[in-house]
Amino acid sequence: MSTGTRLKGSNEPVNTGKTLDFFINGVPCTAFQGESVLQAARRAGVDVPHFCWHPELSVPGNCRICMVEVEQDAGDPWFDIGCNMPVTAGMRVLTESDTVKKLRRETMQFITLNHPVDCGICNKAGECILQDYHYEHNGKASLSSDRKNHATKFYPLSDRIMLDNERCIMCTRCVRFTHEVSESHALAAVYRGDHALIRPAEDANFNEDAYSDNVIDICPVGALLSRENLDHARVWYTKATPSVCPGCSRGCSVNIWHRKPEWALKALDPQLNVRIERVTPLENVDVNGPWICNKGRDLARIFERPRATQAMVKGQAVTLEAATQRAAALLAGAESVVALVSSWGSNEELAAFHAAFGSQSGGRLTAFSKADHLPQPGEVLEDHLLIKSDKNPNLTAAAARYPLLSLTDTPSTAAALASADVVLVWGEGVDAAVLPAGAAVIRLESYEQPYLATADVFIPLSIQTERAGHYTNFAGTVTPFAACFESKAPIAHAESLFAQLAGGET
């Protein structure tokens, strides 16, 4: 993460401007002062294999796979792990010497001594660096004829995560994450040697760690498994679309994984082809670094709620065109319009709303921004790491254009809406009870709600996964998101709808 938002435990050195010249495989390179051989090699484009090392965690030196050779002017060369060896001026490092390759092979054979041959059924297949390193640096079975040491196959670490101890290589990334990043201290290593196991720590509850699912991503093998996504789809069946988590005003960058068109299912429910298979962090040094909270993992629960797809006028089904025309007529004939603007609308949609109504209302339209979502019971309100108390992705941008109206402040809401003969409600979070009894109500929303049938006009909108745009987070950082799926007619895109409602288009 950036210098101002670095996480506790990160071993990435801060660039102080002081550099050292050294050599990697005979090629001149430059390192920052305090940088390890592994870090400098990575920046120089030289791959040094590693399991236990992670750029945002402390350095344990567990796995030994990052062994390198250092040439000496006099005497024999010496060998050490690159993750914990600082670069010195003039150092000559070899990462591909015959001796290093031999040590690497032996380390891989030791690591795989008790590892099961689960590749055909392992959820990590396609993303497993142990599998990659086996082919690249070893390629042979362990030399030992001893029987494998069997361990617990499926151990429930929490309600969300299953642990396969036979696959675990004791890199301790997961343990260090809970101590150094989430600070839940919920995991620990127990016992010793090849009997060592990862287990919940005493006096800690891994279920209460709001960031627990990050250990699944940083696990270099298939030992830590998401119980929610277990056996959903092979990684090569899916692709990642860059997006933004709308769960709070942090606006974390994420990858939304969904099935590739060429791997579409034909014999099963076609909805399986347009569902979210999983969500993973998309590293963004300005926003969330390499992490997201568990709410971000559960975006399917937000985006895949029952959709409202039928346009209505006074509860009766009509075409999208008819509903749009009726809404435009209500707005054109109103003496006083109050619009409640969505905090889940993108920057582009907010700009389109302002272009349609902000400069063409002639004083007849008053707009307020609102929170579409409020914290739910039991939800983490705010914490030291990523989670913010504002549970909307773009309230910062909406409130910058229009005054914020707190719908929980009943007197203020009643006063703001009192003079309206038409209320335009864009987005969620506005119960029918807060709206003035005599005003016509136009609702623009995406998900099924009982109150939609009571509106004078309802127009269904597309959702974030069906369009591209940008959000502005609480700190003013603008982050893009892309469309994962095509929207299905008759659903309107708010960005183009507002001009039609204002009478600018037909």
XYZ file of C-alpha atoms in Angstrom:
506
model
C 0.000 0.000 0.000
C 1.067 3.599 -0.282
C 3.356 5.048 2.383
C 0.513 6.816 4.155
C -1.670 3.699 4.417
C 0.840 0.901 4.891
C -0.368 -2.004 6.984
C 1.221 -3.234 10.168
C 3.582 -6.127 9.429
C 4.399 -5.075 5.868
C 8.007 -5.862 4.986
C 8.170 -3.683 1.897
C 10.853 -1.035 2.557
C 9.949 2.602 2.240
C 11.924 4.243 -0.566
C 14.238 6.659 1.218
C 16.073 7.590 -1.987
C 19.234 5.754 -0.919
C 20.235 2.982 -3.302
C 22.865 0.242 -3.557
C 24.387 -1.291 -6.682
C 24.780 -5.064 -6.833
C 24.543 -7.954 -9.311
C 21.914 -10.641 -9.939
C 23.138 -13.456 -12.168
C 25.881 -11.151 -13.445
C 23.486 -8.342 -14.375
C 23.932 -4.943 -12.634
C 20.917 -4.050 -10.461
C 19.912 -1.376 -7.975
C 18.304 -1.937 -4.587
C 16.839 0.427 -2.020
C 18.724 0.549 1.234
C 17.268 -2.079 3.572
C 15.746 -4.081 0.723
C 16.107 -7.862 0.758
C 17.568 -9.860 -2.112
C 14.126 -11.296 -2.874
C 12.515 -7.860 -3.047
C 15.258 -6.375 -5.210
C 15.158 -9.398 -7.509
C 11.395 -9.047 -7.938
C 11.757 -5.401 -8.919
C 14.467 -6.387 -11.400
C 12.142 -8.958 -12.985
C 13.984 -11.984 -11.596
C 11.716 -14.638 -10.115
C 12.864 -16.081 -6.794
C 10.384 -18.767 -5.696
C 8.760 -18.286 -2.299
C 5.938 -19.732 -0.218
C 6.021 -18.133 3.232
C 7.112 -14.635 2.145
C 4.374 -12.086 1.436
C 4.961 -8.372 0.748
C 2.482 -7.256 3.437
C 3.530 -9.699 6.177
C 6.553 -10.186 8.407
C 9.398 -12.473 7.285
C 9.468 -15.886 9.014
C 11.920 -17.717 6.722
C 9.929 -20.944 7.030
C 9.963 -22.561 3.616
C 13.615 -22.099 2.483
C 12.626 -22.305 -1.188
C 14.036 -18.807 -1.820
C 17.638 -19.925 -1.228
C 20.224 -18.003 -3.287
C 23.993 -18.147 -3.681
C 26.337 -15.247 -2.901
C 29.690 -15.268 -4.660
C 32.763 -14.382 -2.608
C 36.001 -12.760 -3.787
C 37.876 -15.309 -1.708
C 36.716 -18.628 -0.332
C 33.631 -20.688 -0.974
C 30.301 -19.076 -1.844
C 27.679 -18.914 0.851
C 23.958 -19.634 0.719
C 21.048 -17.990 2.470
C 17.331 -17.355 2.066
C 16.698 -14.354 -0.163
C 13.625 -13.200 1.768
C 15.661 -12.270 4.848
C 19.064 -11.365 3.379
C 19.611 -7.603 2.963
C 21.356 -6.379 -0.153
C 24.856 -4.987 0.389
C 26.853 -2.839 -2.019
C 28.653 -4.888 -4.649
C 26.969 -8.162 -3.652
C 26.946 -10.796 -6.405
C 23.879 -12.997 -6.189
C 23.130 -16.135 -8.199
C 19.559 -17.408 -8.338
C 20.019 -20.126 -10.977
C 23.356 -21.795 -10.192
C 23.536 -25.579 -10.194
C 23.843 -25.659 -6.413
C 20.841 -23.365 -5.944
C 18.774 -25.546 -8.287
C 19.804 -28.653 -6.327
C 18.858 -27.039 -3.012
C 15.550 -25.925 -4.506
C 14.741 -29.446 -5.717
C 15.533 -30.918 -2.323
C 13.389 -28.311 -0.571
C 10.494 -29.038 -2.912
C 10.814 -32.759 -2.266
C 10.754 -32.123 1.464
C 7.689 -29.873 1.185
C 5.812 -32.404 -0.961
C 6.824 -35.368 1.220
C 3.448 -35.416 2.973
C 1.470 -33.437 0.414
C -1.488 -35.350 -1.081
C -1.891 -35.736 -4.827
C -5.214 -33.882 -4.818
C -4.629 -31.734 -7.901
C -7.517 -33.280 -9.801
C -10.045 -32.263 -7.144
C -8.316 -29.325 -5.450
C -10.018 -25.922 -5.661
C -6.617 -24.231 -5.923
C -5.806 -26.023 -9.188
C -4.917 -23.410 -11.778
C -3.713 -20.950 -9.122
C -1.505 -23.172 -6.950
C 2.124 -22.045 -6.761
C 3.133 -25.357 -5.181
C 1.942 -27.076 -8.335
C 3.752 -24.488 -10.490
C 6.995 -24.818 -8.538
C 6.795 -28.606 -8.643
C 6.874 -28.573 -12.422
C 9.395 -25.744 -12.652
C 11.858 -26.671 -9.925
C 11.337 -30.356 -9.115
C 9.153 -32.465 -11.354
C 9.785 -35.661 -9.400
C 8.161 -37.428 -6.514
C 9.728 -37.303 -3.070
C 12.768 -39.565 -2.734
C 11.537 -40.942 0.579
C 9.863 -44.322 0.664
C 8.219 -43.561 3.996
C 4.454 -43.471 4.209
C 2.865 -40.053 4.144
C 1.949 -38.509 7.447
C -1.839 -38.184 7.254
C -3.574 -35.268 8.945
C -7.099 -33.912 9.379
C -8.624 -33.706 5.920
C -11.435 -31.214 6.482
C -11.313 -29.153 9.639
C -13.826 -26.287 10.116
C -11.714 -23.247 11.028
C -14.838 -21.090 10.979
C -18.320 -20.892 9.513
C -16.707 -19.570 6.319
C -13.431 -21.485 5.982
C -12.482 -25.168 5.820
C -8.904 -26.338 6.423
C -7.312 -29.330 4.695
C -4.317 -30.051 6.929
C -2.823 -32.585 4.521
C -2.349 -29.845 1.926
C -1.000 -27.304 4.420
C 2.752 -26.625 4.084
C 2.942 -24.566 7.309
C 3.982 -21.340 5.611
C 2.069 -19.568 8.453
C 0.833 -16.780 6.174
C -2.658 -17.218 7.616
C -1.411 -17.009 11.204
C 0.634 -13.893 10.518
C -2.301 -12.273 8.732
C -4.528 -12.597 11.798
C -1.770 -11.211 14.035
C -0.428 -8.423 11.843
C -3.234 -7.270 9.537
C -6.700 -8.112 10.869
C -5.308 -8.207 14.439
C -7.853 -10.821 15.511
C -5.033 -13.153 16.661
C -7.471 -15.927 15.813
C -5.103 -18.539 14.323
C -2.036 -20.291 15.704
C 0.345 -23.138 14.866
C 0.209 -26.059 17.301
C 2.529 -29.073 17.737
C 5.894 -29.400 15.979
C 7.652 -30.757 12.899
C 5.507 -32.684 10.420
C 2.804 -32.955 13.097
C 2.325 -29.165 13.222
C -1.206 -27.934 12.484
C -2.997 -24.636 12.017
C -5.780 -24.266 14.564
C -7.962 -21.533 16.060
C -6.083 -19.808 18.858
C -7.256 -20.033 22.436
C -9.532 -17.222 23.593
C -10.159 -16.145 19.971
C -13.045 -16.635 17.560
C -12.131 -16.755 13.864
C -15.810 -16.218 13.028
C -15.460 -12.683 14.386
C -12.592 -11.785 12.057
C -14.165 -9.484 9.448
C -11.218 -10.127 7.105
C -10.853 -13.882 7.554
C -11.350 -14.825 3.901
C -8.118 -13.094 2.903
C -6.245 -16.114 4.238
C -7.778 -18.146 1.405
C -6.159 -15.861 -1.178
C -2.739 -15.745 0.452
C -2.587 -19.497 1.108
C -0.090 -20.717 -1.517
C -1.760 -24.132 -1.717
C -5.306 -25.457 -1.487
C -5.317 -25.863 2.280
C -7.757 -23.057 3.101
C -11.091 -23.389 1.338
C -14.112 -21.118 1.104
C -17.116 -23.102 2.265
C -19.370 -20.760 0.261
C -17.545 -21.298 -3.047
C -16.377 -24.874 -2.572
C -16.679 -26.836 -5.836
C -18.543 -24.061 -7.700
C -16.346 -23.814 -10.780
C -12.781 -24.454 -11.898
C -10.693 -21.327 -12.150
C -10.117 -21.833 -15.877
C -13.895 -21.821 -16.456
C -14.107 -18.283 -15.106
C -12.707 -14.837 -15.768
C -12.247 -11.779 -13.571
C -13.861 -8.413 -14.235
C -12.425 -5.430 -12.331
C -15.019 -3.756 -10.136
C -15.570 -1.801 -6.931
C -17.112 -3.167 -3.755
C -20.186 -1.030 -2.954
C -20.377 -2.265 0.643
C -19.011 0.929 2.196
C -17.430 4.243 1.273
C -13.942 2.732 1.187
C -14.755 1.486 -2.337
C -12.278 -1.394 -2.399
C -11.096 -2.577 -5.792
C -12.170 -6.163 -6.430
C -12.238 -8.805 -9.114
C -15.647 -10.334 -9.749
C -15.228 -13.837 -11.146
C -17.892 -15.254 -13.460
C -18.157 -17.970 -16.081
C -16.503 -17.450 -19.463
C -18.901 -17.526 -22.448
C -16.937 -20.351 -24.047
C -17.545 -22.468 -20.920
C -21.266 -21.680 -20.693
C -23.413 -24.436 -19.218
C -26.050 -25.704 -21.643
C -27.794 -28.538 -19.805
C -28.249 -26.876 -16.415
C -29.939 -23.698 -15.198
C -28.805 -20.887 -17.564
C -28.687 -18.540 -14.554
C -25.512 -20.353 -13.510
C -23.783 -18.683 -16.469
C -24.481 -15.183 -15.156
C -23.856 -15.614 -11.465
C -20.926 -14.400 -9.398
C -18.665 -17.360 -8.700
C -16.380 -15.562 -6.243
C -14.928 -12.163 -5.368
C -11.239 -11.508 -4.709
C -9.232 -8.353 -3.976
C -7.812 -6.340 -6.855
C -4.740 -4.674 -5.388
C -5.088 -0.904 -5.237
C -2.349 0.874 -3.289
C -4.465 4.027 -2.967
C -7.555 2.343 -1.531
C -7.367 -1.165 -0.086
C -3.934 -2.575 -0.835
C -4.275 -6.353 -1.394
C -7.146 -6.919 1.073
C -10.944 -6.738 1.264
C -13.354 -7.504 4.096
C -15.727 -10.466 4.128
C -18.659 -8.275 3.081
C -16.805 -7.696 -0.169
C -16.580 -11.469 -0.649
C -20.352 -11.712 -0.355
C -21.288 -9.354 -3.188
C -23.459 -12.086 -4.693
C -25.810 -11.568 -1.734
C -26.057 -7.886 -2.668
C -26.191 -8.091 -6.457
C -28.165 -11.333 -6.860
C -31.206 -10.373 -4.845
C -34.577 -10.803 -6.648
C -34.730 -8.200 -9.393
C -37.603 -5.912 -10.291
C -37.806 -6.037 -14.083
C -41.357 -4.962 -14.884
C -42.147 -1.268 -15.431
C -45.414 -0.222 -13.781
C -47.876 2.678 -13.670
C -49.976 2.621 -10.488
C -49.091 -1.035 -9.991
C -50.120 -2.110 -13.492
C -47.554 -3.593 -15.832
C -46.699 -1.376 -18.801
C -43.882 -1.105 -21.307
C -40.700 0.677 -20.331
C -41.473 3.358 -22.926
C -44.953 3.965 -21.492
C -43.609 4.229 -17.941
C -40.908 6.661 -19.073
C -43.426 8.840 -20.889
C -45.771 8.893 -17.896
C -42.928 9.841 -15.547
C -41.787 12.617 -17.907
C -45.341 13.962 -18.053
C -45.628 14.019 -14.261
C -42.331 15.891 -13.953
C -43.244 18.363 -16.689
C -46.598 19.168 -15.106
C -45.367 19.475 -11.523
C -45.072 22.780 -9.689
C -42.563 21.459 -7.182
C -40.418 18.339 -7.604
C -38.165 16.890 -4.912
C -35.629 14.320 -6.082
C -33.869 11.912 -3.730
C -30.586 10.992 -5.404
C -28.975 7.565 -5.081
C -25.614 7.131 -3.350
C -25.141 3.935 -5.378
C -25.267 5.804 -8.680
C -21.960 6.146 -10.516
C -20.202 9.441 -11.175
C -21.425 9.220 -14.763
C -25.036 8.743 -13.657
C -24.784 11.631 -11.205
C -23.415 13.832 -13.990
C -26.262 12.738 -16.275
C -28.814 13.563 -13.573
C -27.271 17.012 -13.076
C -27.185 17.635 -16.821
C -30.854 16.687 -17.128
C -32.264 18.373 -14.018
C -29.605 20.424 -12.278
C -29.501 23.213 -14.843
C -32.933 22.792 -16.503
C -35.299 22.771 -13.535
C -36.021 26.493 -13.455
C -36.260 26.255 -9.681
C -39.034 23.668 -9.791
C -36.791 20.733 -8.812
C -34.944 20.436 -5.540
C -32.535 17.527 -5.181
C -31.107 15.884 -2.084
C -28.591 13.068 -1.813
C -29.426 10.149 0.472
C -27.927 6.979 1.882
C -29.368 4.008 0.015
C -28.052 1.560 2.640
C -27.590 1.906 6.402
C -25.552 -0.400 8.669
C -27.343 -3.669 9.359
C -27.689 -5.266 12.816
C -24.492 -7.123 13.669
C -22.492 -5.485 10.871
C -19.094 -3.982 11.683
C -19.652 -0.239 11.697
C -16.034 0.919 11.264
C -12.600 -0.422 12.101
C -8.856 0.265 11.984
C -8.263 -1.255 8.569
C -10.771 -0.770 5.729
C -14.397 -0.755 6.871
C -16.173 2.629 6.955
C -19.423 3.557 8.691
C -21.001 4.912 5.479
C -22.358 1.790 3.750
C -22.657 3.372 0.302
C -20.031 3.486 -2.455
C -20.676 6.981 -3.843
C -22.283 9.126 -1.177
C -19.213 11.365 -1.252
C -19.834 12.272 -4.908
C -23.621 12.542 -4.489
C -23.346 14.803 -1.426
C -20.836 16.992 -3.239
C -23.564 17.815 -5.780
C -26.677 17.811 -3.596
C -27.272 18.399 0.147
C -27.437 15.211 2.193
C -30.876 14.415 3.588
C -30.915 12.015 6.528
C -34.017 9.874 6.122
C -33.734 8.798 9.759
C -34.314 12.424 10.789
C -38.094 12.355 10.362
C -38.801 16.080 10.951
C -36.110 17.178 8.471
C -37.324 14.702 5.858
C -40.953 15.808 6.273
C -39.964 19.454 5.922
C -37.889 18.796 2.798
C -40.720 16.913 1.091
C -43.663 18.956 2.347
C -44.038 21.231 -0.690
C -43.542 18.555 -3.340
C -46.340 17.498 -5.625
C -43.978 14.990 -7.316
C -41.223 13.025 -5.557
C -38.606 11.333 -7.719
C -36.920 8.531 -5.761
C -33.743 7.147 -7.326
C -32.376 4.084 -5.568
C -33.137 2.184 -2.391
C -33.628 3.168 1.222
C -36.805 5.266 0.992
C -39.818 3.682 2.634
C -43.262 4.758 1.432
C -44.097 5.962 4.946
C -41.700 8.925 4.707
C -43.211 10.255 1.478
C -45.946 12.943 1.544
C -49.427 11.518 1.119
C -50.590 13.865 -1.620
C -47.533 13.711 -3.880
C -47.107 11.581 -6.989
C -44.171 9.198 -6.588
C -41.782 8.109 -9.342
C -39.436 5.307 -8.332
C -36.265 4.253 -10.165
C -34.971 1.062 -8.575
C -33.468 -2.363 -9.353
C -34.680 -4.858 -6.756
C -38.074 -6.191 -5.748
C -39.776 -4.283 -2.961
C -43.448 -4.328 -1.867
C -43.713 -0.543 -2.126
C -42.879 -0.455 -5.859
C -46.467 -1.356 -6.759
C -47.737 1.645 -4.782
C -45.693 4.145 -6.811
C -47.389 6.200 -9.509
C -44.593 5.154 -11.865
C -41.901 2.538 -11.424
C -38.987 2.135 -13.850
C -36.536 -0.774 -13.350
C -32.831 0.090 -13.540
C -29.685 -1.817 -14.350
C -27.244 -2.653 -11.547
C -23.512 -2.145 -11.140
C -22.534 -5.492 -12.656
C -24.445 -4.572 -15.843
C -22.724 -1.262 -16.559
C -19.391 0.530 -16.368
C -18.583 3.651 -14.403
C -16.648 5.201 -11.526
C -17.172 5.720 -7.800
C -15.547 8.359 -5.581
C -14.675 7.035 -2.154
C -14.634 8.827 1.210
C -11.094 10.132 0.587
C -11.891 11.441 -2.902
C -10.169 8.595 -4.781
C -11.962 7.745 -8.035
C -12.013 4.052 -8.992
C -13.491 2.460 -12.140
C -15.670 -0.616 -12.453
C -16.594 -2.597 -15.553
C -19.682 -4.527 -16.620
C -19.704 -8.275 -15.910
C -22.992 -9.142 -17.575
C -25.337 -7.717 -20.187
C -28.536 -6.174 -18.903
C -31.754 -7.712 -20.115
C -34.531 -5.578 -21.555
C -36.775 -4.002 -20.480
C -34.356 -2.467 -17.956
C -33.232 1.145 -18.228
C -29.744 2.546 -17.716
C -30.062 5.554 -15.428
C -27.352 7.445 -17.306
C -29.488 7.614 -20.460
C -32.872 7.623 -18.701
C -32.585 11.038 -17.034
C -32.503 12.991 -20.290
C -35.687 11.219 -21.363
C -37.416 12.060 -18.061
C -36.412 15.701 -18.392
C -37.840 15.828 -21.912
C -34.533 16.084 -23.686
C -34.955 12.791 -25.544
C -37.759 10.498 -26.610
